[in-house]
mmCIF file of C-alpha atoms and ligand atoms in Angstrom:
data_model
loop_
_atom_site.group_PDB
_atom_site.id
_atom_site.type_symbol
_atom_site.label_atom_id
_atom_site.label_comp_id
_atom_site.label_asym_id
_atom_site.label_seq_id
_atom_site.Cartn_x
_atom_site.Cartn_y
_atom_site.Cartn_z
ATOM 1 C CA UNK A 232 81.324 -14.512 -84.001
ATOM 2 C CA UNK A 233 83.511 -15.490 -86.528
ATOM 3 C CA UNK A 234 82.542 -18.726 -88.601
ATOM 4 C CA UNK A 235 85.734 -18.095 -91.633
ATOM 5 C CA UNK A 236 87.312 -15.371 -90.751
ATOM 6 C CA UNK A 237 89.205 -16.084 -94.396
ATOM 7 C CA UNK A 238 88.003 -17.005 -96.722
ATOM 8 C CA UNK A 239 90.283 -18.670 -99.508
ATOM 9 C CA UNK A 240 89.665 -19.006 -103.644
ATOM 10 C CA UNK A 241 91.240 -19.350 -105.758
ATOM 11 C CA UNK A 242 91.451 -18.337 -109.798
ATOM 12 C CA UNK A 243 93.896 -19.566 -111.972
ATOM 13 C CA UNK A 244 97.070 -19.941 -110.710
ATOM 14 C CA UNK A 245 96.239 -17.011 -108.221
ATOM 15 C CA UNK A 246 95.604 -18.074 -104.234
ATOM 16 C CA UNK A 247 92.999 -15.247 -103.215
ATOM 17 C CA UNK A 248 93.121 -14.525 -99.311
ATOM 18 C CA UNK A 249 90.374 -12.240 -97.947
ATOM 19 C CA UNK A 250 90.590 -10.882 -94.365
ATOM 20 C CA UNK A 251 86.837 -11.702 -92.773
ATOM 21 C CA UNK A 252 86.200 -9.832 -90.009
ATOM 22 C CA UNK A 253 84.170 -6.868 -91.481
ATOM 23 C CA UNK A 254 82.638 -6.156 -87.915
ATOM 24 C CA UNK A 255 86.346 -5.420 -86.717
ATOM 25 C CA UNK A 256 87.803 -3.690 -89.509
ATOM 26 C CA UNK A 257 89.522 -7.858 -90.028
ATOM 27 C CA UNK A 258 91.322 -6.906 -87.006
ATOM 28 C CA UNK A 259 93.968 -9.439 -86.004
ATOM 29 C CA UNK A 260 92.593 -12.304 -83.742
ATOM 30 C CA UNK A 261 95.283 -15.999 -82.886
ATOM 31 C CA UNK A 262 92.153 -17.220 -84.662
ATOM 32 C CA UNK A 263 92.595 -15.537 -87.678
ATOM 33 C CA UNK A 264 96.441 -15.123 -87.310
ATOM 34 C CA UNK A 265 96.494 -18.466 -87.531
ATOM 35 C CA UNK A 266 94.075 -19.873 -90.517
ATOM 36 C CA UNK A 267 96.120 -17.297 -92.386
ATOM 37 C CA UNK A 268 99.437 -18.650 -91.329
ATOM 38 C CA UNK A 269 97.988 -21.825 -92.341
ATOM 39 C CA UNK A 270 96.451 -20.834 -95.550
ATOM 40 C CA UNK A 271 99.873 -19.597 -97.214
ATOM 41 C CA UNK A 272 101.759 -22.097 -95.709
ATOM 42 C CA UNK A 273 99.320 -24.460 -98.155
ATOM 43 C CA UNK A 274 99.232 -21.875 -100.506
ATOM 44 C CA UNK A 275 103.831 -22.605 -100.513
ATOM 45 C CA UNK A 276 103.111 -26.153 -100.288
ATOM 46 C CA UNK A 277 100.639 -26.295 -103.947
ATOM 47 C CA UNK A 278 102.191 -26.395 -107.144
ATOM 48 C CA UNK A 279 99.804 -25.039 -108.898
ATOM 49 C CA UNK A 280 99.522 -21.910 -106.837
ATOM 50 C CA UNK A 281 101.677 -18.939 -109.156
ATOM 51 C CA UNK A 282 101.141 -15.615 -106.211
ATOM 52 C CA UNK A 283 98.840 -15.021 -104.235
ATOM 53 C CA UNK A 284 96.163 -11.520 -103.344
ATOM 54 C CA UNK A 285 96.058 -11.134 -100.340
ATOM 55 C CA UNK A 286 92.680 -8.332 -99.797
ATOM 56 C CA UNK A 287 90.146 -7.080 -96.972
ATOM 57 C CA UNK A 288 86.617 -7.651 -96.851
ATOM 58 C CA UNK A 289 84.412 -4.812 -95.849
ATOM 59 C CA UNK A 290 86.173 -1.275 -95.405
ATOM 60 C CA UNK A 291 89.271 -1.553 -94.459
ATOM 61 C CA UNK A 292 92.174 -4.037 -94.593
ATOM 62 C CA UNK A 293 92.864 -4.323 -91.558
ATOM 63 C CA UNK A 294 92.827 -2.663 -87.986
ATOM 64 C CA UNK A 295 95.955 -4.405 -86.743
ATOM 65 C CA UNK A 296 95.735 -6.625 -83.476
ATOM 66 C CA UNK A 297 92.133 -7.297 -82.151
ATOM 67 C CA UNK A 298 92.555 -5.432 -78.716
ATOM 68 C CA UNK A 299 89.464 -7.055 -77.233
ATOM 69 C CA UNK A 300 91.166 -10.729 -78.035
ATOM 70 C CA UNK A 301 91.139 -12.220 -74.380
ATOM 71 C CA UNK A 302 94.683 -12.846 -74.746
ATOM 72 C CA UNK A 303 96.189 -9.859 -74.546
ATOM 73 C CA UNK A 304 92.666 -7.221 -73.162
ATOM 74 C CA UNK A 305 94.715 -5.721 -69.989
ATOM 75 C CA UNK A 306 92.603 -5.787 -66.980
ATOM 76 C CA UNK A 307 90.300 -2.584 -66.381
ATOM 77 C CA UNK A 308 87.458 -1.484 -65.157
ATOM 78 C CA UNK A 309 85.065 -2.532 -67.612
ATOM 79 C CA UNK A 310 82.555 0.413 -66.208
ATOM 80 C CA UNK A 311 84.172 2.876 -66.132
ATOM 81 C CA UNK A 312 87.043 1.912 -68.261
ATOM 82 C CA UNK A 313 89.346 2.764 -66.141
ATOM 83 C CA UNK A 314 93.186 1.250 -65.095
ATOM 84 C CA UNK A 315 93.563 1.277 -61.598
ATOM 85 C CA UNK A 316 97.120 2.633 -60.457
ATOM 86 C CA UNK A 317 97.577 1.487 -57.194
ATOM 87 C CA UNK A 318 96.549 -2.265 -58.738
ATOM 88 C CA UNK A 319 100.040 -4.009 -60.080
ATOM 89 C CA UNK A 320 97.808 -5.062 -63.398
ATOM 90 C CA UNK A 321 98.352 -8.576 -64.024
ATOM 91 C CA UNK A 322 100.892 -9.954 -66.574
ATOM 92 C CA UNK A 323 99.947 -10.602 -69.521
ATOM 93 C CA UNK A 324 103.246 -11.167 -72.220
ATOM 94 C CA UNK A 325 101.863 -9.518 -75.260
ATOM 95 C CA UNK A 326 105.404 -10.514 -76.746
ATOM 96 C CA UNK A 327 104.558 -14.147 -76.509
ATOM 97 C CA UNK A 328 101.747 -13.653 -79.087
ATOM 98 C CA UNK A 329 104.430 -11.533 -81.432
ATOM 99 C CA UNK A 330 106.517 -14.661 -80.761
ATOM 100 C CA UNK A 331 103.916 -17.677 -81.898
ATOM 101 C CA UNK A 332 101.429 -15.518 -84.382
ATOM 102 C CA UNK A 333 103.027 -12.853 -86.007
ATOM 103 C CA UNK A 334 106.669 -13.514 -85.719
ATOM 104 C CA UNK A 335 106.059 -16.662 -87.998
ATOM 105 C CA UNK A 336 103.191 -15.154 -89.849
ATOM 106 C CA UNK A 337 106.187 -12.566 -91.221
ATOM 107 C CA UNK A 338 108.515 -14.502 -91.821
ATOM 108 C CA UNK A 339 105.718 -16.675 -93.971
ATOM 109 C CA UNK A 340 104.905 -14.177 -95.960
ATOM 110 C CA UNK A 341 108.903 -13.217 -96.216
ATOM 111 C CA UNK A 342 109.163 -16.788 -97.492
ATOM 112 C CA UNK A 343 106.942 -17.271 -99.709
ATOM 113 C CA UNK A 344 107.800 -19.353 -102.766
ATOM 114 C CA UNK A 345 105.372 -17.332 -104.750
ATOM 115 C CA UNK A 346 104.962 -13.520 -105.123
ATOM 116 C CA UNK A 347 102.641 -11.884 -103.512
ATOM 117 C CA UNK A 348 100.246 -9.356 -103.803
ATOM 118 C CA UNK A 349 98.352 -7.093 -101.204
ATOM 119 C CA UNK A 350 95.669 -5.503 -102.420
ATOM 120 C CA UNK A 351 95.023 -2.600 -98.895
ATOM 121 C CA UNK A 352 91.200 -1.816 -99.553
ATOM 122 C CA UNK A 353 90.036 0.538 -96.363
ATOM 123 C CA UNK A 354 92.092 1.433 -93.399
ATOM 124 C CA UNK A 355 95.313 -0.448 -92.399
ATOM 125 C CA UNK A 356 97.223 0.332 -89.075
ATOM 126 C CA UNK A 357 98.834 -1.729 -86.649
ATOM 127 C CA UNK A 358 100.441 -4.647 -87.537
ATOM 128 C CA UNK A 359 97.482 -4.943 -90.276
ATOM 129 C CA UNK A 360 99.894 -1.879 -92.091
ATOM 130 C CA UNK A 361 102.904 -3.683 -91.559
ATOM 131 C CA UNK A 362 101.634 -7.053 -93.097
ATOM 132 C CA UNK A 363 100.393 -5.982 -95.746
ATOM 133 C CA UNK A 364 103.866 -3.219 -96.640
ATOM 134 C CA UNK A 365 105.570 -7.244 -95.902
ATOM 135 C CA UNK A 366 103.998 -8.092 -99.487
ATOM 136 C CA UNK A 367 105.702 -7.845 -103.172
ATOM 137 C CA UNK A 368 103.854 -5.306 -104.572
ATOM 138 C CA UNK A 369 101.189 -3.489 -102.523
ATOM 139 C CA UNK A 370 97.812 -1.173 -103.812
ATOM 140 C CA UNK A 371 95.353 0.705 -102.023
ATOM 141 C CA UNK A 372 92.374 2.261 -103.353
ATOM 142 C CA UNK A 373 92.466 6.053 -103.291
ATOM 143 C CA UNK A 374 90.393 5.757 -100.053
ATOM 144 C CA UNK A 375 92.349 3.697 -98.469
ATOM 145 C CA UNK A 376 95.222 4.776 -95.823
ATOM 146 C CA UNK A 377 97.794 3.232 -93.574
ATOM 147 C CA UNK A 378 98.256 4.272 -89.638
ATOM 148 C CA UNK A 379 101.144 3.110 -87.132
ATOM 149 C CA UNK A 380 98.930 3.190 -84.659
ATOM 150 C CA UNK A 381 101.415 1.205 -82.018
ATOM 151 C CA UNK A 382 102.468 4.229 -80.525
ATOM 152 C CA UNK A 383 99.034 5.554 -79.275
ATOM 153 C CA UNK A 384 98.951 2.056 -77.374
ATOM 154 C CA UNK A 385 102.256 3.201 -75.925
ATOM 155 C CA UNK A 386 103.822 0.242 -78.135
ATOM 156 C CA UNK A 387 106.686 -0.256 -80.616
ATOM 157 C CA UNK A 388 105.967 -0.689 -84.122
ATOM 158 C CA UNK A 389 105.823 -4.580 -84.633
ATOM 159 C CA UNK A 390 105.326 -7.379 -87.429
ATOM 160 C CA UNK A 391 108.533 -6.044 -88.792
ATOM 161 C CA UNK A 392 107.257 -2.493 -89.266
ATOM 162 C CA UNK A 393 111.090 -0.991 -87.552
ATOM 163 C CA UNK A 394 112.575 -2.614 -91.021
ATOM 164 C CA UNK A 395 110.873 -2.351 -93.251
ATOM 165 C CA UNK A 396 109.335 1.617 -92.788
ATOM 166 C CA UNK A 397 113.111 2.321 -92.389
ATOM 167 C CA UNK A 398 114.393 0.338 -95.779
ATOM 168 C CA UNK A 399 110.183 2.024 -97.816
ATOM 169 C CA UNK A 400 110.682 5.206 -96.472
ATOM 170 C CA UNK A 401 113.849 6.193 -94.837
ATOM 171 C CA UNK A 402 113.863 6.887 -91.468
ATOM 172 C CA UNK A 403 112.438 10.540 -91.427
ATOM 173 C CA UNK A 404 109.205 9.780 -92.363
ATOM 174 C CA UNK A 405 109.271 6.179 -91.148
ATOM 175 C CA UNK A 406 110.249 8.075 -87.516
ATOM 176 C CA UNK A 407 107.783 10.218 -88.321
ATOM 177 C CA UNK A 408 105.244 7.662 -88.676
ATOM 178 C CA UNK A 409 105.796 5.877 -86.084
ATOM 179 C CA UNK A 410 106.006 8.257 -83.145
ATOM 180 C CA UNK A 411 102.687 10.716 -84.591
ATOM 181 C CA UNK A 412 100.897 7.371 -85.473
ATOM 182 C CA UNK A 413 98.067 9.500 -88.138
ATOM 183 C CA UNK A 414 97.067 8.082 -91.368
ATOM 184 C CA UNK A 415 99.194 8.771 -94.349
ATOM 185 C CA UNK A 416 96.585 7.906 -97.663
ATOM 186 C CA UNK A 417 96.826 6.031 -99.972
ATOM 187 C CA UNK A 418 97.872 8.817 -101.910
ATOM 188 C CA UNK A 419 100.880 9.944 -100.384
ATOM 189 C CA UNK A 420 101.943 6.788 -99.532
ATOM 190 C CA UNK A 421 102.521 6.180 -103.098
ATOM 191 C CA UNK A 422 104.471 9.769 -103.532
ATOM 192 C CA UNK A 423 106.269 8.544 -100.419
ATOM 193 C CA UNK A 424 107.730 5.035 -101.804
ATOM 194 C CA UNK A 425 105.824 3.236 -99.209
ATOM 195 C CA UNK A 426 103.449 1.232 -101.760
ATOM 196 C CA UNK A 427 103.829 0.460 -105.807
ATOM 197 C CA UNK A 428 100.192 2.027 -106.633
ATOM 198 C CA UNK A 429 97.316 3.639 -105.245
ATOM 199 C CA UNK A 430 94.499 3.498 -107.862
ATOM 200 C CA UNK A 431 90.761 4.073 -107.615
ATOM 201 C CA UNK A 432 88.591 2.575 -105.323
ATOM 202 C CA UNK A 433 86.261 1.157 -108.178
ATOM 203 C CA UNK A 434 89.779 -0.262 -109.902
ATOM 204 C CA UNK A 435 91.234 -2.085 -106.920
ATOM 205 C CA UNK A 436 90.175 -5.178 -107.220
ATOM 206 C CA UNK A 437 90.281 -5.971 -111.348
ATOM 207 C CA UNK A 438 94.058 -4.275 -110.847
ATOM 208 C CA UNK A 439 95.367 -6.199 -108.407
ATOM 209 C CA UNK A 440 94.424 -8.915 -109.636
ATOM 210 C CA UNK A 441 95.331 -8.520 -112.967
ATOM 211 C CA UNK A 442 99.087 -7.903 -110.974
ATOM 212 C CA UNK A 443 98.692 -11.026 -109.614
ATOM 213 C CA UNK A 444 97.629 -13.177 -112.517
ATOM 214 C CA UNK A 445 100.623 -11.701 -114.613
ATOM 215 C CA UNK A 446 103.432 -12.574 -112.367
ATOM 216 C CA UNK A 447 101.402 -16.236 -112.232
ATOM 217 C CA UNK A 448 103.086 -15.997 -115.712
ATOM 218 C CA UNK A 449 106.413 -15.287 -114.873
ATOM 219 C CA UNK A 450 109.153 -17.238 -113.530
ATOM 220 C CA UNK A 451 108.727 -17.348 -109.904
ATOM 221 C CA UNK A 452 112.036 -18.595 -108.585
ATOM 222 C CA UNK A 453 113.646 -15.533 -110.373
ATOM 223 C CA UNK A 454 111.189 -13.435 -109.126
ATOM 224 C CA UNK A 455 111.360 -14.577 -105.823
ATOM 225 C CA UNK A 456 115.169 -15.620 -105.584
ATOM 226 C CA UNK A 457 114.831 -11.325 -106.426
ATOM 227 C CA UNK A 458 112.745 -10.489 -103.535
ATOM 228 C CA UNK A 459 116.390 -12.303 -101.866
ATOM 229 C CA UNK A 460 118.594 -10.136 -103.414
ATOM 230 C CA UNK A 461 116.865 -6.637 -102.657
ATOM 231 C CA UNK A 462 116.160 -7.387 -99.419
ATOM 232 C CA UNK A 463 119.504 -8.705 -98.790
ATOM 233 C CA UNK A 464 121.412 -5.931 -100.565
ATOM 234 C CA UNK A 465 119.949 -3.704 -97.680
ATOM 235 C CA UNK A 466 123.127 -5.014 -95.376
ATOM 236 C CA UNK A 467 125.754 -5.964 -97.636
ATOM 237 C CA UNK A 468 128.608 -3.839 -99.516
ATOM 238 C CA UNK A 469 127.971 -3.601 -102.731
ATOM 239 C CA UNK A 470 130.263 -5.691 -104.680
ATOM 240 C CA UNK A 471 129.519 -8.607 -102.189
ATOM 241 C CA UNK A 472 125.839 -7.009 -103.898
ATOM 242 C CA UNK A 473 127.584 -7.707 -106.831
ATOM 243 C CA UNK A 474 128.883 -11.723 -106.114
ATOM 244 C CA UNK A 475 125.363 -12.826 -104.502
ATOM 245 C CA UNK A 476 124.147 -11.702 -107.740
ATOM 246 C CA UNK A 477 126.598 -13.969 -109.736
ATOM 247 C CA UNK A 478 125.784 -16.662 -107.267
ATOM 248 C CA UNK A 479 121.766 -16.294 -108.465
ATOM 249 C CA UNK A 480 122.352 -16.125 -111.493
ATOM 250 C CA UNK A 481 124.780 -18.976 -111.992
ATOM 251 C CA UNK A 482 121.990 -20.856 -110.608
ATOM 252 C CA UNK A 483 118.911 -19.745 -112.257
ATOM 253 C CA UNK A 484 120.456 -20.062 -115.490
ATOM 254 C CA UNK A 485 120.627 -23.782 -115.651
ATOM 255 C CA UNK A 486 117.084 -23.513 -115.094
ATOM 256 C CA UNK A 487 113.834 -24.399 -117.271
ATOM 257 C CA UNK A 488 112.744 -21.105 -116.687
ATOM 258 C CA UNK A 489 116.173 -19.170 -118.219
ATOM 259 C CA UNK A 490 116.413 -21.294 -121.267
ATOM 260 C CA UNK A 491 112.049 -21.314 -122.085
ATOM 261 C CA UNK A 492 112.880 -17.448 -121.887
ATOM 262 C CA UNK A 493 116.033 -16.919 -123.820
ATOM 263 C CA UNK A 494 114.964 -19.368 -126.225
ATOM 264 C CA UNK A 495 110.854 -18.245 -126.838
ATOM 265 C CA UNK A 496 111.985 -14.778 -127.506
ATOM 266 C CA UNK A 497 114.972 -15.867 -129.989
ATOM 267 C CA UNK A 498 111.757 -17.750 -131.627
ATOM 268 C CA UNK A 499 110.084 -14.918 -131.825
ATOM 269 C CA UNK A 500 107.322 -16.940 -129.318
ATOM 270 C CA UNK A 501 105.526 -16.360 -125.713
ATOM 271 C CA UNK A 502 106.700 -18.445 -123.232
ATOM 272 C CA UNK A 503 105.773 -21.304 -121.059
ATOM 273 C CA UNK A 504 107.217 -20.858 -117.494
ATOM 274 C CA UNK A 505 107.558 -23.484 -115.208
ATOM 275 C CA UNK A 506 109.800 -23.474 -112.326
ATOM 276 C CA UNK A 507 108.798 -22.906 -108.574
HETATM 277 C C1 LIG B 741 88.180 -3.032 -83.392
HETATM 278 C C2 LIG B 741 89.907 -2.374 -83.856
HETATM 279 C C3 LIG B 741 90.940 -3.302 -83.115
HETATM 280 C C4 LIG B 741 89.024 -4.786 -81.651
HETATM 281 C C5 LIG B 741 88.526 -1.257 -84.812
HETATM 282 N N1 LIG B 741 90.496 -4.341 -82.302
HETATM 283 N N2 LIG B 741 88.622 -3.865 -82.679
HETATM 284 C C6 LIG B 741 99.484 -4.998 -80.600
HETATM 285 C C7 LIG B 741 99.087 -5.973 -79.821
HETATM 286 C C8 LIG B 741 99.519 -7.201 -78.748
HETATM 287 C C9 LIG B 741 99.898 -7.741 -79.700
HETATM 288 C C10 LIG B 741 100.560 -7.847 -80.947
HETATM 289 O O1 LIG B 741 100.719 -6.566 -81.654
HETATM 290 C C11 LIG B 741 99.865 -5.121 -81.417
HETATM 291 C C12 LIG B 741 99.975 -5.038 -83.050
HETATM 292 C C13 LIG B 741 99.454 -4.384 -83.279
HETATM 293 O O2 LIG B 741 98.284 -4.638 -84.196
HETATM 294 S S1 LIG B 741 99.380 -2.560 -82.369
HETATM 295 C C14 LIG B 741 97.568 -1.737 -83.119
HETATM 296 C C15 LIG B 741 96.145 -1.969 -82.439
HETATM 297 N N3 LIG B 741 95.143 -1.741 -83.855
HETATM 298 C C16 LIG B 741 94.866 -0.484 -83.281
HETATM 299 O O3 LIG B 741 95.570 0.095 -82.358
HETATM 300 C C17 LIG B 741 94.094 0.541 -84.045
HETATM 301 C C18 LIG B 741 92.524 0.176 -83.395
HETATM 302 N N4 LIG B 741 91.480 0.525 -84.177
HETATM 303 C C19 LIG B 741 92.011 2.209 -84.627
HETATM 304 O O4 LIG B 741 92.432 2.885 -84.135
HETATM 305 C C20 LIG B 741 90.292 2.441 -85.841
HETATM 306 O O5 LIG B 741 89.535 1.285 -85.150
HETATM 307 C C21 LIG B 741 90.493 2.811 -87.085
HETATM 308 C C22 LIG B 741 91.113 4.046 -87.080
HETATM 309 C C23 LIG B 741 91.205 1.748 -87.704
HETATM 310 C C24 LIG B 741 89.232 2.977 -87.914
HETATM 311 O O6 LIG B 741 89.106 3.732 -87.239
HETATM 312 P P1 LIG B 741 87.094 4.647 -87.825
HETATM 313 O O7 LIG B 741 87.144 4.145 -88.768
HETATM 314 O O8 LIG B 741 86.587 5.718 -86.959
HETATM 315 O O9 LIG B 741 86.807 2.593 -87.033
HETATM 316 P P2 LIG B 741 85.960 2.558 -85.893
HETATM 317 O O10 LIG B 741 87.311 3.069 -84.585
HETATM 318 O O11 LIG B 741 84.351 2.951 -85.729
HETATM 319 O O12 LIG B 741 85.876 0.712 -86.201
HETATM 320 C C25 LIG B 741 84.719 0.692 -86.144
HETATM 321 C C26 LIG B 741 84.744 -0.581 -85.298
HETATM 322 O O13 LIG B 741 85.912 -1.911 -85.160
HETATM 323 C C27 LIG B 741 84.439 -0.283 -84.100
HETATM 324 O O14 LIG B 741 83.602 -1.851 -82.944
HETATM 325 P P3 LIG B 741 82.055 -1.151 -82.958
HETATM 326 O O15 LIG B 741 81.858 -2.332 -82.703
HETATM 327 O O16 LIG B 741 82.255 0.074 -82.194
HETATM 328 O O17 LIG B 741 81.658 -0.771 -84.401
HETATM 329 C C28 LIG B 741 85.734 -0.845 -83.279
HETATM 330 O O18 LIG B 741 86.025 -1.044 -81.738
HETATM 331 C C29 LIG B 741 86.051 -2.087 -83.831
HETATM 332 N N5 LIG B 741 87.931 -2.057 -83.662
HETATM 333 N N6 LIG B 741 90.278 -2.050 -85.105
HETATM 334 N N7 LIG B 741 92.506 -3.058 -83.312
#
């Protein structure tokens, strides 16, 4: 029974979301997915929130879709575990689950008006891995790992995996991860550029919180537009990227935070950023 599949707390201007189904390695149910999206919506509309930190309770970050969820659980003989090859299984369109839960969640995460940090505290598999990789900065504990578990159950990477993996580690490594579905330890994930940092397990939560707190004191709008420009750049010609940078810079140049940042630098004081 999931009383509180998502824990929500706030530390200063950082909203902390903790996946909380440790008995199932925080696997996503429709209940958890719905609460996660609502919590991100709420953080997005709360002017007091200037960064979001996402982590998991227990020994895992998230094992991806809960495969026992009645919305997608396929038909098979519960006793023998066998799938009857002679019976056409009753179709459950798992694409529906993506349309209604994963796509809105991944888009919500990627369009947050504040920076997002993920503290990967243990294994991150399937959609759990790709949800983590969709955050702006990903830190992982040394014992954490990333598994593109999809191929092992006859699926393709989802929750943005195809887009994220190729961009983060290139096609050769993306293919290795996605085809073989092997566990990639956090240290190697950092060496490959899949995540920003691998830290000692004991330091993960404090390091991730310090990172989120630091981001929360920075010029939020510039950080978010940096994310947008970096993502857009992948599909742009060099000259178009230059033009996009100029357009964003032009807008930001009129905003409070640029004036504040420049004035603080020139007068040798700490800036107090406030745009969102
Ligand atoms: C789980 C799960 C799980 C339920 C561990 N579900 N119970 C797919 C389909 C449809 C639409 C949308 O998109 C997707 C996207 C996806 O995410 S597909 C990929 C789904 N995830 C997986 O295939 C990963 C399945 N899990 C594993 O391979 C292992 O559990 C990993 C490698 C993550 C961890 O292994 P261990 O550390 O050895 O733990 P464990 O396997 O013993 O799991 C502990 C418990 O958690 C166990 O329950 P039990 O009652 O026996 O203690 C597992 O059944 C449960 N659990 N993952 N996805």
